[in-house]
XYZ file of C-alpha atoms in Angstrom:
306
model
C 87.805 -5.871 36.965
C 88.011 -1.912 37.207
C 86.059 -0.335 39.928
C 84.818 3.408 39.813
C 83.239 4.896 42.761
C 80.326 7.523 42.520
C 79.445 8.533 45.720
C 77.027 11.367 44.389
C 75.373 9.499 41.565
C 72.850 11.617 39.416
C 70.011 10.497 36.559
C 71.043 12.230 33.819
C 68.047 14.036 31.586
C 69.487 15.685 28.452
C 67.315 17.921 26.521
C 67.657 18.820 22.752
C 66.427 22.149 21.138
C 66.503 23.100 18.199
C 67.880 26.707 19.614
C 68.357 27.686 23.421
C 66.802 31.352 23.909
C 66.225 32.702 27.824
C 63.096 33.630 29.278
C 61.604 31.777 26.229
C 59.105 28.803 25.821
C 60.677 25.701 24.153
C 59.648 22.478 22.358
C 62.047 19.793 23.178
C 63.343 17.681 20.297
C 64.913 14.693 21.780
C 64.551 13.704 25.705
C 67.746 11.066 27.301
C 67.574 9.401 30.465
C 70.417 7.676 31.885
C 72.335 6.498 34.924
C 74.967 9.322 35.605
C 77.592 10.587 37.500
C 81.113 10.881 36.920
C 82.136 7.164 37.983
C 79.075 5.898 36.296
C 79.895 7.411 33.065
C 83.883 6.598 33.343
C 81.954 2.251 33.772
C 80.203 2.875 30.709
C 82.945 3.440 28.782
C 85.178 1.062 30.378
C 82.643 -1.525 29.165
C 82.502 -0.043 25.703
C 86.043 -0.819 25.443
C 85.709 -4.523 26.725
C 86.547 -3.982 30.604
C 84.739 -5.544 32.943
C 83.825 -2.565 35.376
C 81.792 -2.349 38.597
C 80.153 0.647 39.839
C 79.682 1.658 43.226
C 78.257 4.511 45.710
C 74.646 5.495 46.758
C 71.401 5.959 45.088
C 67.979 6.471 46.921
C 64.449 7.504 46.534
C 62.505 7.364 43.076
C 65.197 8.944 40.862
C 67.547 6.148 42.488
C 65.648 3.254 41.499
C 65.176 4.621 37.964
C 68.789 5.081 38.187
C 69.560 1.298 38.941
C 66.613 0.052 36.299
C 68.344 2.327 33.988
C 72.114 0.682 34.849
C 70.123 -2.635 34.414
C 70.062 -2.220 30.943
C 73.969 -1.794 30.991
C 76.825 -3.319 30.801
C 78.777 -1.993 34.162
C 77.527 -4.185 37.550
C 75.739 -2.561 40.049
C 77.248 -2.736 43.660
C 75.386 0.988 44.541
C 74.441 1.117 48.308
C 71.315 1.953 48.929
C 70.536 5.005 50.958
C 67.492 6.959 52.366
C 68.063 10.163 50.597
C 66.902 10.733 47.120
C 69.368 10.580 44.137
C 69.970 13.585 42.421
C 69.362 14.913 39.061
C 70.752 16.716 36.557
C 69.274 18.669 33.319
C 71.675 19.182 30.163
C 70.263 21.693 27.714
C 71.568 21.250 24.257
C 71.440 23.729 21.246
C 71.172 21.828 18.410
C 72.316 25.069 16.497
C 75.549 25.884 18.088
C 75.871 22.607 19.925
C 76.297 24.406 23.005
C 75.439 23.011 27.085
C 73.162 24.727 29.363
C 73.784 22.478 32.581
C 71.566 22.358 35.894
C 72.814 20.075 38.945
C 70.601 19.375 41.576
C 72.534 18.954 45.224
C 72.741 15.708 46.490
C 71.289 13.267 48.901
C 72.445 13.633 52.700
C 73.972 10.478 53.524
C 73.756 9.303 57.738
C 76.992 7.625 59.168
C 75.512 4.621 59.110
C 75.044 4.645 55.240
C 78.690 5.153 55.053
C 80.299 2.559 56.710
C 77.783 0.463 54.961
C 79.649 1.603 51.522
C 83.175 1.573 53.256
C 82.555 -1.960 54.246
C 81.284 -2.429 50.338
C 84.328 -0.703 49.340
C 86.618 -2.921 51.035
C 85.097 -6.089 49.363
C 84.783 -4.985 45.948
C 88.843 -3.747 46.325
C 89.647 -7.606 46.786
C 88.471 -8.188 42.965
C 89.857 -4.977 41.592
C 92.833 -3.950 39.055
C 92.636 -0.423 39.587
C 89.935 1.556 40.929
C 88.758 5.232 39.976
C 87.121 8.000 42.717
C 85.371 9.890 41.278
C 83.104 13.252 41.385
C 81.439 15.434 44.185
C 80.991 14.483 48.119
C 77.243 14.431 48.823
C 75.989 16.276 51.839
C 76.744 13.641 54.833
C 79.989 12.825 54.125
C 83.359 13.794 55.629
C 85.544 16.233 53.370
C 88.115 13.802 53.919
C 85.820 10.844 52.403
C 88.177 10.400 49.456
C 91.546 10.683 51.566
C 89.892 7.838 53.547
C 89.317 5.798 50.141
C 92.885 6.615 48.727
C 94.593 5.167 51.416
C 92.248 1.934 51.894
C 92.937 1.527 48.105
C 96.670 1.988 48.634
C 96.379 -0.882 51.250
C 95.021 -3.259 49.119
C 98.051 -2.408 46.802
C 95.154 -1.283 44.567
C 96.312 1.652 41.671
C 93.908 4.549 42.362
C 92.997 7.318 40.105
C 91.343 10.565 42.072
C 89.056 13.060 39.890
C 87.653 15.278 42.108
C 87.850 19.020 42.997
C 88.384 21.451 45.415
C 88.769 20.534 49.169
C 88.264 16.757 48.547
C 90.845 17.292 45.988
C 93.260 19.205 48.624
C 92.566 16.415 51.031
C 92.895 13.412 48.649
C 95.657 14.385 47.367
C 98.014 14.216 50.396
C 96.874 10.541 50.723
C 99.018 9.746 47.442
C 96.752 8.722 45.153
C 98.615 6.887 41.838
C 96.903 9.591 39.792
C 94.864 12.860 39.896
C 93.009 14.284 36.581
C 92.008 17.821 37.445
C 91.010 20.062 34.701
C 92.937 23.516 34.248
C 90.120 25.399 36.554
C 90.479 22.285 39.170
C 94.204 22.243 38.440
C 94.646 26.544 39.847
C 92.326 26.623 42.557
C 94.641 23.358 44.266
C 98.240 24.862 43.263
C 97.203 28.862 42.990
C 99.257 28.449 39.680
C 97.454 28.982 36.000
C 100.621 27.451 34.373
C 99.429 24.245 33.882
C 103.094 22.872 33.883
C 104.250 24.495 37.206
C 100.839 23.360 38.167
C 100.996 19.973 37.088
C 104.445 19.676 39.377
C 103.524 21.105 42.269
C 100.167 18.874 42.942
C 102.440 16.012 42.116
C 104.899 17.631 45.341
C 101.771 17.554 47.090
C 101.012 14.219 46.952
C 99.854 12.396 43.910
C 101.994 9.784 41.730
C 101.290 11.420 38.371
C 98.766 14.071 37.328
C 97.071 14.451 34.026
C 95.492 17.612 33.520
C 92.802 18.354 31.577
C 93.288 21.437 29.008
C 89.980 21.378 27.105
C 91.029 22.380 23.203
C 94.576 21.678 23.971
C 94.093 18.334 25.195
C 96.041 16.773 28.362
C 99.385 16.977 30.210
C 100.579 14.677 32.176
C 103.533 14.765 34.651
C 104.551 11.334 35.779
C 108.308 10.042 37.385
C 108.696 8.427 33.658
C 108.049 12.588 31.965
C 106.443 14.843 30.790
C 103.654 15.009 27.515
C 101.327 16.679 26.675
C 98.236 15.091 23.867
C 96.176 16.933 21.926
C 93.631 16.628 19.074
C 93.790 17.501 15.488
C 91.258 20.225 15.835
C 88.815 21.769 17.987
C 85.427 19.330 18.155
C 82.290 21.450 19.196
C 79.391 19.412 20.693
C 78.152 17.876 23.901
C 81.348 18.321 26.250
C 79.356 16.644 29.246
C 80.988 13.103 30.044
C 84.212 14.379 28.397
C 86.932 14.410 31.301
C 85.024 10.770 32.297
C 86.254 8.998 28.990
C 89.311 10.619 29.662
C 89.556 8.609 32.871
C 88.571 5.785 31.226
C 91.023 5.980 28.532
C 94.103 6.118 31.463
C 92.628 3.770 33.539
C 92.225 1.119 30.834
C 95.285 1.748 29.852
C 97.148 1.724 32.824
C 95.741 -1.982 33.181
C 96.190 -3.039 29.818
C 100.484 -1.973 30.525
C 100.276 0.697 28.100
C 103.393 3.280 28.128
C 102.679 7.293 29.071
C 101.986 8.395 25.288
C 99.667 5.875 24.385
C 97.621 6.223 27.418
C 97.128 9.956 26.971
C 96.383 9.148 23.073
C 93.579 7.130 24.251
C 92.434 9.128 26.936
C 92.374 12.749 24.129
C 90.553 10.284 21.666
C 87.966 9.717 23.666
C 87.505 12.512 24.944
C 86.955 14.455 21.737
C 84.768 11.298 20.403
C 82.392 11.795 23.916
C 81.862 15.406 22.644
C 80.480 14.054 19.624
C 78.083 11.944 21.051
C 74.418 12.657 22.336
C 75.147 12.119 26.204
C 78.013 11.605 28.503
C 78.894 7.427 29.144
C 79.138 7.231 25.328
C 81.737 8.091 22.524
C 80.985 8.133 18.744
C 83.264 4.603 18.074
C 84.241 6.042 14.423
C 85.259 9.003 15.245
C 87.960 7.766 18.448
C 89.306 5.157 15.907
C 90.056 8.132 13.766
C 91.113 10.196 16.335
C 93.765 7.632 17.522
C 95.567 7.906 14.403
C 95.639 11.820 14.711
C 96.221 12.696 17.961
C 99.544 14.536 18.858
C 101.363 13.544 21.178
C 104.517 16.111 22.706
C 107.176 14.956 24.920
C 108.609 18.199 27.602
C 112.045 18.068 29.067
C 111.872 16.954 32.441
């Protein structure tokens, strides 16, 4: 079993028009609903590529219960802890003419103390079961900005592998608990190590803490720094779509491969082949399944001197 943590879990509502124009009326096309948040989405895919995954973190209010009907339906488990606070949403507007993202987050719930050991004490339980176990997204109001450090080293305990994808102070905090891996993007990537060389970059936030790092470079796919190299991965071409739920395959794609034994270059083949086949599908926890298994054979994969 995989386990990916969400502790700000959102219901996704993507919204198709035909062209996106400000301070304009619009007739919507197509209307998704769907369980969200960056763990969420990494469990959807893990299941899509035969995993068993379990999800946990919070969800609360109306938009939480349509949330958890809405993961019903699914094949990821549902260990979210329930919590006073409303779940969040989030809007994705998509031009169906240049395939372009307008995105709108809402803030999250505030989560008590209480509600917090409640899901530490879940945690710990669910860790018992796991192979590897993913953290993933933004804190929600409540929680401690060490929240993830906390979780990285009660993973490390277990002798559980643990992949961080988070940003900015949780990042900076996570990070020096030694997490087996970190996936910032390039943005995420600078802001931790001041440094918008993504290989410098790359080294110095594994000096800082984490086991390996695989950084996410948009168009030119990942790099990944790890004690067995360097590599980066990288598509054939540019793919223009839906780029929401991207970086999430990508976790999905290491993660499952990290259980399944596979070696550095295959991982981060998997990992840029789904991530390219998410931006070709309609909404984030799913990939377009032709276009990865063409993808895999196409990918290119660079090795850097150490």
């Amino acid at each position: 079993m995989i386990l990916t943590v969400t502790l700000n879990t959102a219901l996704d509502i993507t919204y198709r028009v035909p062209t996106l124009v400000p301070h304009a009326s619009h007739r919507i096309d197509e209307v998704a609903e769907r369980p969200g948040g960056k763990g969420l989405n990494v469990a959807r895919v893990l299941a899509a590529l035969g995993h068993e995954a379990v999800v946990t973190g919070f969800a609360g209010g109306p938009s939480g219960e349509v949330l958890r009907a809405r993961l019903a339906e699914l094949a990821p488990v549902d260990e979210l802890v329930p919590i006073a606070g409303a779940t969040r949403r989030t809007i994705a507007v998509v031009d169906a003419v240049s395939g372009d993202t307008t995105q709108l987050n809402e803030p999250g719930p505030l989560v008590s103390p209480a509600e917090w050991d409640a899901f530490v004490a879940t945690y710990g339980r669910l860790l018992d079961g796991a192979e590897a176990v993913a953290l993933c997204g933004s804190l929600p109001p409540g929680l401690p900005v060490g929240a993830y450090a906390q979780l990285v080293r009660q993973a490390r305990a277990a002798k559980v592998p643990v992949l961080l994808d988070t940003s900015g102070e949780a990042l900076r905090r996570g990070i020096a608990a030694r997490p087996d891996l970190v996936k910032p993007n390039a943005d995420e990537l600078a802001q931790l190590t001041g440094s918008r060389e993504p290989l410098r970059a790359a080294r110095d936030a594994r000096r800082r803490g984490a086991h390996a790092v695989v950084a996410s470079l948009g168009a030119q796919g990942m790099l990944a720094a790890s004690p067995d190299g360097l590599w980066q991965a990288a598509p054939p071409a540019a793919v223009r779509g839906n780029p929401t739920g991207a970086g999430d395959s990508a976790v999905a794609g290491l993660l499952s491969g990290l259980v399944e034994g596979l070696d550095w270059p295959d991982r981060l083949t998997r990992a840029v082949a789904l991530s390219a086949a998410t931006v070709l599908a309609p909404a984030a926890g799913e990939f377009d399944s032709g276009a990865y298994e063409k993808m895999l054979g196409s990918v290119r994969v660079t090795e850097h001197a150490h």
